[in-house]
Tab-separated table of C-alpha atoms and ligand atoms in Angstrom:
chain	number	residue	atom	x	y	z
B	1	MET	CA	-12.122	3.941	-11.696
B	2	ASN	CA	-14.932	5.626	-9.799
B	3	ILE	CA	-14.479	4.347	-5.807
B	4	CYS	CA	-16.545	4.854	-2.636
B	5	VAL	CA	-14.988	5.328	0.285
B	6	ILE	CA	-16.969	4.555	3.658
B	7	GLY	CA	-15.990	6.138	6.714
B	8	THR	CA	-13.413	9.390	7.263
B	9	GLY	CA	-11.770	8.026	9.838
B	10	TYR	CA	-7.708	7.812	9.557
B	11	VAL	CA	-8.277	4.529	7.580
B	12	GLY	CA	-10.796	6.048	5.439
B	13	LEU	CA	-9.601	9.236	4.845
B	14	VAL	CA	-6.193	8.507	4.179
B	15	THR	CA	-7.191	5.806	2.307
B	16	GLY	CA	-9.870	7.538	0.325
B	17	SER	CA	-7.557	10.966	-0.358
B	18	CYS	CA	-4.351	8.484	-1.541
B	19	LEU	CA	-6.919	6.798	-4.215
B	20	ALA	CA	-7.731	9.873	-5.148
B	21	ASP	CA	-4.009	11.190	-5.990
B	22	VAL	CA	-2.932	8.201	-7.763
B	23	GLY	CA	-6.131	8.870	-10.535
B	24	HIS	CA	-8.816	7.309	-9.358
B	25	ARG	CA	-12.132	9.300	-9.073
B	26	VAL	CA	-13.206	9.162	-5.045
B	27	ILE	CA	-15.826	9.768	-3.162
B	28	CYS	CA	-15.699	9.674	0.752
B	29	ILE	CA	-18.843	9.075	2.874
B	30	ASP	CA	-19.713	9.540	6.736
B	31	ASN	CA	-22.628	10.088	8.316
B	32	ASP	CA	-21.355	12.391	10.884
B	33	GLU	CA	-22.534	15.674	9.194
B	34	GLY	CA	-20.140	18.231	10.926
B	35	LYS	CA	-16.958	15.837	9.905
B	36	ILE	CA	-18.506	16.249	6.318
B	37	ARG	CA	-19.022	20.181	6.976
B	38	THR	CA	-15.213	20.474	8.259
B	39	LEU	CA	-13.962	18.129	4.932
B	40	ASN	CA	-15.746	20.592	2.531
B	41	ALA	CA	-14.970	24.080	4.436
B	42	GLY	CA	-11.009	22.677	3.901
B	43	GLN	CA	-10.602	21.568	7.200
B	44	MET	CA	-8.871	18.757	8.710
B	45	PRO	CA	-11.040	16.345	11.578
B	46	ILE	CA	-7.172	14.837	12.360
B	47	TYR	CA	-3.727	15.952	12.286
B	48	GLU	CA	-2.233	13.101	10.082
B	49	PRO	CA	1.415	14.500	8.219
B	50	TYR	CA	0.993	14.999	4.248
B	51	LEU	CA	-2.631	14.561	4.887
B	52	GLU	CA	-4.022	18.008	4.650
B	53	ASP	CA	-2.087	19.065	1.460
B	54	LEU	CA	-3.579	16.180	-0.274
B	55	VAL	CA	-6.784	16.295	0.782
B	56	ARG	CA	-6.694	20.048	-0.573
B	57	GLU	CA	-5.517	19.354	-3.540
B	58	ASN	CA	-7.016	16.486	-4.594
B	59	ARG	CA	-10.736	18.616	-4.133
B	60	THR	CA	-9.145	21.675	-6.119
B	61	ASP	CA	-8.795	18.809	-9.218
B	62	GLY	CA	-12.104	17.279	-8.593
B	63	ASN	CA	-10.762	14.029	-7.470
B	64	LEU	CA	-12.159	13.487	-4.440
B	65	SER	CA	-15.542	14.855	-2.744
B	66	PHE	CA	-17.418	14.504	0.536
B	67	SER	CA	-20.624	13.586	1.223
B	68	THR	CA	-22.945	12.450	3.693
B	69	ASP	CA	-24.920	10.683	0.877
B	70	LEU	CA	-23.788	6.980	0.849
B	71	ALA	CA	-26.706	6.070	-1.445
B	72	ARG	CA	-25.773	8.137	-4.119
B	73	GLY	CA	-21.842	7.531	-2.957
B	74	ALA	CA	-22.356	3.792	-3.701
B	75	LYS	CA	-24.179	3.684	-6.591
B	76	ASP	CA	-21.985	5.922	-8.672
B	77	SER	CA	-19.140	4.358	-7.803
B	78	GLU	CA	-17.789	0.218	-8.696
B	79	VAL	CA	-15.860	-0.144	-5.825
B	80	VAL	CA	-16.624	0.817	-2.028
B	81	PHE	CA	-14.267	0.088	0.169
B	82	ILE	CA	-15.533	-0.451	4.359
B	83	CYS	CA	-13.475	2.081	6.571
B	84	VAL	CA	-15.911	2.580	9.276
B	85	GLY	CA	-15.011	2.294	12.544
B	86	THR	CA	-15.092	-1.456	14.586
B	87	PRO	CA	-14.719	0.091	18.467
B	88	PRO	CA	-14.399	-2.282	21.065
B	89	LEU	CA	-17.594	-3.618	23.257
B	90	GLU	CA	-17.596	-4.176	26.836
B	91	ASN	CA	-16.736	-7.873	26.346
B	92	GLY	CA	-13.870	-6.983	24.242
B	93	GLU	CA	-15.100	-7.768	20.816
B	94	ALA	CA	-15.359	-5.842	17.737
B	95	ASP	CA	-18.539	-3.876	17.615
B	96	LEU	CA	-19.827	-4.667	14.097
B	97	SER	CA	-22.740	-2.730	13.771
B	98	PHE	CA	-21.264	0.008	11.735
B	99	VAL	CA	-19.891	-2.529	9.088
B	100	GLU	CA	-23.099	-4.414	9.030
B	101	LYS	CA	-25.302	-0.628	8.634
B	102	VAL	CA	-23.392	0.525	5.878
B	103	THR	CA	-23.335	-3.220	4.266
B	104	ARG	CA	-27.468	-2.871	4.111
B	105	GLU	CA	-27.454	0.708	2.469
B	106	VAL	CA	-24.769	-0.779	-0.232
B	107	SER	CA	-26.672	-3.017	-0.827
B	108	THR	CA	-29.792	-0.880	-2.200
B	109	THR	CA	-27.780	0.242	-4.983
B	110	ALA	CA	-26.547	-2.668	-7.054
B	111	ASP	CA	-27.742	-1.517	-10.354
B	112	PHE	CA	-24.353	-2.530	-11.518
B	113	PRO	CA	-21.306	-5.230	-10.522
B	114	LYS	CA	-19.742	-3.947	-7.815
B	115	LEU	CA	-16.698	-4.592	-5.191
B	116	VAL	CA	-17.121	-4.275	-1.829
B	117	VAL	CA	-13.982	-4.102	-0.016
B	118	GLU	CA	-13.795	-4.444	4.201
B	119	LYS	CA	-10.746	-2.480	4.982
B	120	SER	CA	-11.488	-1.932	8.752
B	121	THR	CA	-10.412	-4.479	10.928
B	122	VAL	CA	-12.884	-7.189	11.393
B	123	PRO	CA	-12.748	-10.803	12.820
B	124	VAL	CA	-11.877	-13.845	10.525
B	125	GLN	CA	-15.185	-14.629	8.489
B	126	THR	CA	-17.163	-11.087	8.349
B	127	GLY	CA	-16.563	-11.524	4.676
B	128	GLU	CA	-18.729	-14.145	4.283
B	129	HIS	CA	-21.401	-12.433	6.904
B	130	ILE	CA	-21.129	-9.135	4.293
B	131	SER	CA	-21.481	-11.832	1.760
B	132	ARG	CA	-24.912	-12.963	2.766
B	133	THR	CA	-25.859	-9.069	4.263
B	134	LEU	CA	-25.842	-8.236	0.549
B	135	LYS	CA	-27.815	-11.479	-1.175
B	136	ILE	CA	-30.629	-10.563	1.238
B	137	TYR	CA	-31.109	-7.349	1.452
B	138	SER	CA	-29.945	-6.536	-2.775
B	139	GLY	CA	-33.293	-8.990	-2.967
B	140	GLY	CA	-31.213	-12.555	-3.544
B	141	LYS	CA	-29.021	-11.149	-6.719
B	142	LYS	CA	-25.774	-12.221	-5.308
B	143	SER	CA	-23.600	-11.915	-8.746
B	144	ARG	CA	-23.896	-7.823	-8.725
B	145	PHE	CA	-22.026	-7.827	-5.351
B	146	ASP	CA	-17.688	-8.877	-5.072
B	147	VAL	CA	-16.550	-9.029	-1.763
B	148	ALA	CA	-12.864	-8.911	-1.054
B	149	SER	CA	-10.820	-7.962	2.171
B	150	ASN	CA	-7.818	-5.444	1.989
B	151	PRO	CA	-6.339	-4.959	5.230
B	152	GLU	CA	-4.694	-1.474	6.104
B	153	PHE	CA	-1.719	-1.604	7.735
B	154	LEU	CA	-1.551	2.013	7.928
B	155	ARG	CA	0.405	3.093	10.769
B	156	GLU	CA	-1.069	6.842	12.102
B	157	GLY	CA	1.746	9.368	11.766
B	158	SER	CA	2.932	7.869	8.766
B	159	ALA	CA	-0.251	6.727	7.113
B	160	VAL	CA	0.650	8.582	3.807
B	161	LEU	CA	4.042	7.460	3.697
B	162	ASP	CA	2.811	4.172	4.068
B	163	PHE	CA	0.109	4.444	1.994
B	164	PHE	CA	2.822	4.833	-0.976
B	165	HIS	CA	5.606	2.498	0.096
B	166	PRO	CA	3.593	-0.728	1.322
B	167	GLU	CA	6.122	-3.757	2.386
B	168	ARG	CA	2.685	-5.517	0.965
B	169	ILE	CA	-0.960	-5.192	-0.547
B	170	VAL	CA	-2.493	-7.795	1.136
B	171	ILE	CA	-6.229	-8.691	-1.243
B	172	GLY	CA	-8.353	-11.970	-0.177
B	173	VAL	CA	-10.736	-12.468	-2.465
B	174	ASP	CA	-12.984	-15.506	-3.749
B	175	ASN	CA	-12.598	-15.050	-7.618
B	176	PRO	CA	-10.559	-13.907	-10.211
B	177	ARG	CA	-12.770	-11.025	-10.978
B	178	ALA	CA	-12.099	-9.261	-7.205
B	179	GLU	CA	-8.843	-9.596	-7.429
B	180	ASP	CA	-8.320	-7.834	-11.068
B	181	VAL	CA	-10.258	-5.066	-10.140
B	182	LEU	CA	-7.822	-4.714	-6.966
B	183	ARG	CA	-4.980	-4.660	-8.981
B	184	GLU	CA	-6.234	-2.000	-11.488
B	185	ILE	CA	-6.705	0.182	-8.071
B	186	TYR	CA	-3.336	-0.602	-7.067
B	187	ARG	CA	-1.452	-0.579	-10.573
B	188	PRO	CA	0.251	3.005	-9.908
B	189	ILE	CA	1.401	1.981	-6.199
B	190	LEU	CA	2.375	-1.471	-7.679
B	191	GLU	CA	4.580	0.013	-10.424
B	192	GLY	CA	5.908	2.697	-8.557
B	193	ARG	CA	3.514	5.473	-11.141
B	194	PHE	CA	2.405	7.743	-8.535
B	195	ARG	CA	3.744	11.210	-7.186
B	196	CYS	CA	4.839	10.684	-4.122
B	197	PRO	CA	3.950	13.236	-1.228
B	198	VAL	CA	6.681	12.877	1.035
B	199	HIS	CA	9.174	12.811	-0.001
B	200	SER	CA	10.125	14.448	-4.116
B	201	PRO	CA	11.948	12.805	-5.609
B	202	CYS	CA	11.283	9.673	-4.632
B	203	SER	CA	13.563	7.428	-2.942
B	204	SER	CA	12.738	4.376	-2.815
B	205	ALA	CA	12.754	2.078	-5.361
B	206	THR	CA	11.554	-1.256	-3.721
B	207	ARG	CA	7.870	-2.291	-5.327
B	208	PRO	CA	5.438	-3.727	-3.190
B	209	LEU	CA	4.577	-7.156	-3.189
B	210	PHE	CA	0.607	-7.914	-4.359
B	211	LEU	CA	-0.252	-11.286	-1.966
B	212	VAL	CA	-3.518	-12.659	-2.804
B	213	THR	CA	-5.208	-14.766	-0.308
B	214	ASP	CA	-8.994	-16.611	0.451
B	215	LEU	CA	-10.648	-13.970	2.161
B	216	LYS	CA	-10.497	-16.115	5.510
B	217	SER	CA	-6.603	-15.780	5.503
B	218	ALA	CA	-6.400	-12.013	4.247
B	219	GLU	CA	-8.746	-11.032	7.197
B	220	LEU	CA	-6.416	-13.291	9.939
B	221	ILE	CA	-3.406	-11.549	8.796
B	222	LYS	CA	-4.508	-7.985	9.579
B	223	HIS	CA	-5.153	-9.444	13.671
B	224	ALA	CA	-1.871	-11.746	13.707
B	225	SER	CA	0.370	-9.234	12.701
B	226	ASN	CA	-1.234	-6.429	14.744
B	227	SER	CA	-1.123	-9.358	17.579
B	228	TYR	CA	2.594	-10.139	16.711
B	229	LEU	CA	3.775	-7.055	16.653
B	230	ALA	CA	2.153	-5.838	20.324
B	231	MET	CA	3.848	-8.897	21.229
B	232	LYS	CA	7.240	-7.997	20.386
B	233	ILE	CA	6.576	-4.591	22.876
B	234	SER	CA	5.155	-6.583	25.491
B	235	PHE	CA	8.388	-9.135	25.139
B	236	ILE	CA	10.722	-6.330	25.404
B	237	ASN	CA	8.741	-4.829	28.298
B	238	ALA	CA	9.310	-8.278	30.026
B	239	ILE	CA	13.063	-8.123	29.367
B	240	ALA	CA	13.134	-4.637	30.872
B	241	GLU	CA	11.425	-5.897	34.242
B	242	VAL	CA	14.081	-8.041	34.637
B	243	CYS	CA	17.033	-5.906	33.428
B	244	GLU	CA	15.909	-3.552	36.137
B	245	ARG	CA	16.275	-6.363	38.692
B	246	VAL	CA	19.468	-7.579	37.917
B	247	GLY	CA	21.231	-3.776	36.658
B	248	ALA	CA	21.115	-4.572	32.803
B	249	ASP	CA	19.940	-2.590	30.076
B	250	VAL	CA	17.291	-2.467	27.976
B	251	GLU	CA	18.554	-0.593	25.530
B	252	LYS	CA	21.466	-2.646	24.840
B	253	VAL	CA	19.359	-5.916	25.161
B	254	ALA	CA	17.371	-4.819	22.524
B	255	GLU	CA	19.838	-3.746	20.310
B	256	GLY	CA	21.835	-6.961	20.544
B	257	MET	CA	18.757	-8.670	20.016
B	258	GLY	CA	17.685	-7.201	17.019
B	259	LEU	CA	20.891	-7.518	15.348
B	260	ASP	CA	20.148	-10.996	14.407
B	261	PRO	CA	17.602	-10.763	11.267
B	262	ARG	CA	15.219	-13.531	12.677
B	263	ILE	CA	14.461	-11.280	15.466
B	264	GLY	CA	14.632	-7.751	13.782
B	265	LYS	CA	15.160	-4.569	15.379
B	266	GLU	CA	11.971	-2.550	14.905
B	267	PHE	CA	9.323	-2.678	17.505
B	268	LEU	CA	11.450	-3.210	21.179
B	269	LYS	CA	11.558	-0.240	21.940
B	270	ALA	CA	10.971	-1.050	25.848
B	271	GLY	CA	8.879	1.678	27.594
B	272	LEU	CA	5.395	2.537	28.847
B	273	GLY	CA	3.879	0.031	26.548
B	274	PHE	CA	1.591	0.353	23.554
B	275	GLY	CA	-1.852	2.232	22.877
B	276	GLY	CA	-3.748	3.888	19.856
B	277	PHE	CA	-6.914	2.784	18.758
B	278	CYS	CA	-4.940	-0.842	16.865
B	279	PHE	CA	-3.022	-2.277	18.825
B	280	PRO	CA	-5.117	-2.820	22.452
B	281	LYS	CA	-8.431	-3.108	20.725
B	282	ASP	CA	-7.056	-5.860	18.056
B	283	LEU	CA	-5.594	-7.909	20.571
B	284	GLN	CA	-8.821	-7.765	23.276
B	285	ALA	CA	-10.868	-8.786	19.508
B	286	PHE	CA	-8.188	-11.438	18.940
B	287	VAL	CA	-8.305	-12.739	22.256
B	288	ARG	CA	-12.379	-12.858	21.666
B	289	ILE	CA	-12.527	-14.763	18.093
B	290	ALA	CA	-9.867	-17.595	18.887
B	291	GLU	CA	-12.237	-18.254	22.041
B	292	LYS	CA	-15.042	-18.180	19.944
B	293	CYS	CA	-13.590	-21.099	17.802
B	294	GLY	CA	-12.220	-23.366	20.754
B	295	TYR	CA	-9.017	-21.600	21.364
B	296	ASP	CA	-7.666	-20.299	24.799
B	297	PHE	CA	-5.233	-17.780	23.480
B	298	ALA	CA	-3.313	-17.446	26.513
B	299	LEU	CA	-0.061	-15.782	24.871
B	300	LEU	CA	-2.188	-12.836	23.598
B	301	ARG	CA	-3.887	-12.196	27.239
B	302	GLU	CA	-0.313	-12.406	28.958
B	303	VAL	CA	0.532	-9.980	25.881
B	304	GLU	CA	-2.714	-7.692	27.664
B	305	LYS	CA	-1.477	-7.983	30.448
B	306	ILE	CA	2.340	-7.191	30.389
B	307	ASN	CA	1.395	-3.920	28.740
B	308	LYS	CA	-1.368	-2.713	31.536
B	309	ALA	CA	1.445	-3.423	34.091
B	310	ARG	CA	3.690	-0.753	32.732
B	311	ILE	CA	1.620	2.181	33.883
B	312	GLU	CA	1.896	0.717	37.463
B	313	THR	CA	5.941	0.187	36.781
B	314	ALA	CA	5.518	4.003	36.032
B	315	VAL	CA	3.502	4.819	39.094
B	316	GLU	CA	5.592	2.862	41.503
B	317	LYS	CA	9.010	4.842	40.331
B	318	LEU	CA	7.728	7.930	40.713
B	319	LYS	CA	6.307	6.585	44.351
B	320	LYS	CA	9.902	5.494	44.864
B	321	ASN	CA	11.938	8.316	44.297
B	322	LEU	CA	8.981	11.535	45.214
B	323	TRP	CA	7.924	9.503	48.433
B	324	VAL	CA	4.373	10.990	48.861
B	325	LEU	CA	2.239	11.288	45.478
B	326	ARG	CA	-0.252	13.360	47.294
B	327	ASP	CA	-0.478	17.194	45.913
B	328	LYS	CA	2.609	16.953	43.913
B	329	THR	CA	3.066	18.662	40.819
B	330	ILE	CA	3.788	16.335	37.459
B	331	ALA	CA	4.768	17.299	34.188
B	332	PHE	CA	4.057	15.556	31.514
B	333	LEU	CA	6.028	16.109	27.906
B	334	GLY	CA	3.746	13.959	25.393
B	335	LEU	CA	0.340	13.036	25.355
B	336	ALA	CA	-0.616	11.368	22.099
B	337	PHE	CA	-0.146	7.431	22.238
B	338	LYS	CA	2.967	8.076	19.834
B	339	PRO	CA	4.714	11.110	17.915
B	340	GLN	CA	3.297	12.812	15.196
B	341	THR	CA	-0.322	12.378	15.483
B	342	ASP	CA	-2.740	14.559	17.684
B	343	ASP	CA	-4.671	10.965	18.909
B	344	ILE	CA	-4.984	10.162	22.408
B	345	ARG	CA	-6.720	7.149	22.436
B	346	PHE	CA	-5.718	4.497	24.497
B	347	ALA	CA	-2.645	6.698	25.203
B	348	PRO	CA	-0.362	5.436	28.033
B	349	ALA	CA	-0.250	9.299	28.801
B	350	MET	CA	-3.777	9.456	29.741
B	351	GLU	CA	-3.879	6.217	31.551
B	352	LEU	CA	-0.706	7.116	33.455
B	353	ILE	CA	-2.530	10.486	33.600
B	354	ARG	CA	-5.296	9.097	35.396
B	355	ARG	CA	-3.841	6.647	37.835
B	356	LEU	CA	-1.928	9.972	38.884
B	357	ARG	CA	-4.652	11.969	39.750
B	358	LEU	CA	-6.385	8.901	41.594
B	359	GLU	CA	-2.985	9.328	43.491
B	360	GLY	CA	-4.151	13.001	44.335
B	361	CYS	CA	-1.075	14.469	41.787
B	362	HIS	CA	-1.623	18.009	40.007
B	363	ILE	CA	-0.858	17.477	36.247
B	364	ARG	CA	0.522	19.914	33.992
B	365	ALA	CA	1.700	19.060	30.298
B	366	PHE	CA	2.545	19.718	26.685
B	367	ASP	CA	2.515	17.935	23.588
B	368	PRO	CA	2.974	19.482	19.954
B	369	ARG	CA	-0.326	18.508	18.461
B	370	ALA	CA	-2.743	17.006	21.297
B	371	MET	CA	-3.873	19.104	23.754
B	372	LYS	CA	-6.937	20.075	22.036
B	373	LYS	CA	-8.016	16.576	22.682
B	374	ALA	CA	-6.262	15.439	25.947
B	375	SER	CA	-8.421	18.501	27.528
B	376	ALA	CA	-11.285	17.298	26.368
B	377	GLU	CA	-11.095	13.994	27.716
B	378	ILE	CA	-9.276	15.716	31.304
B	379	PRO	CA	-10.147	19.378	31.817
B	380	GLU	CA	-8.376	19.272	34.881
B	381	ILE	CA	-4.548	18.959	33.066
B	382	PHE	CA	-3.052	22.382	32.568
B	383	CYS	CA	-1.572	22.823	29.488
B	384	GLY	CA	1.027	24.800	28.612
B	385	ARG	CA	2.682	26.713	25.608
B	386	ASP	CA	5.502	24.679	25.449
B	387	ALA	CA	7.146	22.179	27.499
B	388	TYR	CA	8.852	25.030	29.796
B	389	GLU	CA	5.428	26.268	30.975
B	390	ALA	CA	4.163	22.670	31.576
B	391	ALA	CA	7.400	22.003	33.416
B	392	GLU	CA	6.774	24.824	35.753
B	393	GLY	CA	7.175	24.387	39.583
B	394	ALA	CA	6.714	20.546	38.891
B	395	GLU	CA	8.192	18.317	41.325
B	396	ALA	CA	8.435	15.460	38.446
B	397	LEU	CA	9.042	15.279	34.747
B	398	VAL	CA	7.450	12.056	32.616
B	399	LEU	CA	8.363	11.885	28.621
B	400	ALA	CA	5.702	10.077	27.678
B	401	THR	CA	5.270	9.984	23.868
B	402	GLU	CA	9.460	10.800	22.084
B	403	TRP	CA	7.953	13.888	20.173
B	404	PRO	CA	11.193	14.393	18.375
B	405	GLU	CA	11.615	18.018	19.551
B	406	PHE	CA	11.823	17.182	22.752
B	407	LEU	CA	15.377	16.532	22.141
B	408	ASP	CA	15.898	19.783	21.285
B	409	LEU	CA	14.869	21.847	24.350
B	410	ASP	CA	17.203	23.731	26.808
B	411	TRP	CA	17.488	21.800	29.932
B	412	THR	CA	19.723	24.021	32.156
B	413	ARG	CA	16.176	26.414	31.346
B	414	MET	CA	14.178	23.122	32.192
B	415	ARG	CA	15.887	22.773	35.465
B	416	GLY	CA	15.472	26.435	36.053
B	417	VAL	CA	11.778	26.227	36.173
B	418	MET	CA	11.241	22.750	37.935
B	419	ALA	CA	10.729	23.002	41.398
B	420	ARG	CA	12.514	19.236	41.260
B	421	PRO	CA	14.914	18.008	38.811
B	422	PHE	CA	13.585	14.641	38.598
B	423	ILE	CA	12.600	13.103	34.727
B	424	LEU	CA	10.866	9.626	34.372
B	425	ASP	CA	11.930	9.115	31.037
B	426	GLY	CA	8.888	6.579	30.223
B	427	ARG	CA	10.589	6.029	26.603
B	428	ASN	CA	13.862	5.900	27.024
B	429	PHE	CA	14.334	8.923	25.023
B	430	LEU	CA	16.125	12.142	26.511
B	431	PRO	CA	19.581	12.297	26.377
B	432	GLN	CA	20.723	10.687	29.655
B	433	PRO	CA	24.128	11.519	29.706
B	434	LEU	CA	23.156	15.544	29.176
B	435	VAL	CA	20.743	15.647	31.664
B	436	THR	CA	22.038	14.027	34.476
B	437	SER	CA	25.811	16.559	33.757
B	438	LEU	CA	23.027	19.112	34.086
B	439	GLY	CA	22.260	17.451	37.763
B	440	PHE	CA	19.192	16.095	36.954
B	441	GLU	CA	17.934	12.735	38.176
B	442	TYR	CA	17.180	10.514	35.714
B	443	VAL	CA	14.961	7.197	35.659
B	444	GLY	CA	14.776	5.281	32.136
B	445	MET	CA	12.512	2.246	32.004
B	446	GLY	CA	14.716	-1.068	32.041
B	447	ARG	CA	17.871	0.370	32.468
Y	501	UDX	C1	-0.599	-0.582	14.257
Y	501	UDX	C2	0.431	-1.053	13.080
Y	501	UDX	O1	1.679	-1.082	13.224
Y	501	UDX	C3	-0.023	-0.582	11.620
Y	501	UDX	O2	0.706	-1.603	11.291
Y	501	UDX	C4	-1.807	-1.113	12.216
Y	501	UDX	O3	-2.384	-0.611	10.628
Y	501	UDX	C5	-2.219	0.216	12.709
Y	501	UDX	O4	-1.843	-0.229	13.994
Y	501	UDX	P1	-0.356	2.243	15.098
Y	501	UDX	O5	-0.901	1.945	16.043
Y	501	UDX	O6	-0.923	3.617	14.253
Y	501	UDX	O7	-0.101	1.484	13.824
Y	501	UDX	O8	1.249	2.741	15.701
Y	501	UDX	P2	2.322	2.341	15.491
Y	501	UDX	O9	3.468	2.656	15.366
Y	501	UDX	O10	2.157	0.533	15.124
Y	501	UDX	O11	2.595	2.181	17.751
Y	501	UDX	C6	1.766	1.275	18.247
Y	501	UDX	C7	1.540	1.736	19.650
Y	501	UDX	O12	3.262	1.060	19.973
Y	501	UDX	C8	2.393	3.062	20.272
Y	501	UDX	O13	1.984	3.553	21.386
Y	501	UDX	C9	3.700	3.239	20.847
Y	501	UDX	O14	5.123	3.938	21.138
Y	501	UDX	C10	4.584	1.497	21.153
Y	501	UDX	N1	5.017	1.073	20.525
Y	501	UDX	C11	5.700	0.944	19.208
Y	501	UDX	C12	6.439	0.647	21.990
Y	501	UDX	O15	6.028	1.033	22.724
Y	501	UDX	N2	7.427	-0.262	21.154
Y	501	UDX	C13	7.883	0.108	19.932
Y	501	UDX	O16	8.756	-0.948	19.569
Y	501	UDX	C14	7.000	0.306	19.226
């Protein structure tokens, strides 16, 4: 199928490259000329495992191309995926101006029937607005466009894997034509007929479920899922607070809870809280959506509050152990909001660094991927060539992102370079018995 993907951020770039890889002819559009130039020069604007290879191979095969020309891309395609950003406005609502703008541009390209698919995370009822906009700007010939919702559930750092091995593919449609087209697009995934770029040979035999709903339910599934996952994290972080007050270990509590299949062990990792460009903004947006339709979703406001308080809990732990924070040197292991990504948007590490700088601390850091982006945001961070250089002369080491390579560090060497061997393990990740046996003071989160 000829597919046009509008927006080459994390979602659009992964979606476009993966759709090309399963045999479609995909053109990815972005109005950021620099980004399109980068992609056409064979370079990547973001780091995402396996993505670079996918882009290179499919460009070479002629299945994938990049352009700033939306009108041409949309005109030649039977299906248009909208994957543009929906950043938060001041009041927490999603800014839909990019969605509206590209919808209007697509509306002028209707010389044969097209399916417009919303993939960006949008408030419920956005599909109706898209439909109406297409109708108005295409001169009233509504039948030329179908609109569907197809929320993405890709996690940064494992987005390619998630695309090829989703548990479910959700589509929201208001007519069978749209369902048929989307089923056709995803057929290779649904039938397991693809070359898995992550595992070769691919070990997963489970086929995803294809869930078809009405448009509004599909839109809600996305916000409801992300809010629920965020709630799980805040729940375990609240339990962590109780654990600390009574001397229990949140890791053990989470293990015991997770063994109940009704609860499940995923998303019960206590620590510095959730970050990234999805949970924080989607939560806020969902609270606003509920408010607008007359429901006070107080539960989700509390989820947000607990998450923000994690940063303060970390500051208090540092204060308690270092006594005075002014002029202390603090080293960070990890800046990205999670491992396997260079994304620092709403990263707990960055929030904590900002907070500590207000206290007068000097910050050194090492992250395998995110230092460039972090330095661009806070130039005062000294970035080391490795974890040891970052830790030189530090009075405390904060583990903020659980990059697997941090498990292989030489802790004797680390102890040698630090001014004071104190660790705040913001993800309960480091080998506590080992580091304490080497003379480190170790403080975790909720244990
Ligand atoms: C999330 C959803 O998982 C994905 O389905 C959706 O499409 C986009 O939003 P993402 O933001 O990439 O994905 O990362 P995720 O792995 O969900 O982690 C989000 C944050 O929660 C990270 O900061 C992570 O460190 C934190 N987290 C996650 C915890 O603190 N504890 C956990 O148990 C799990």
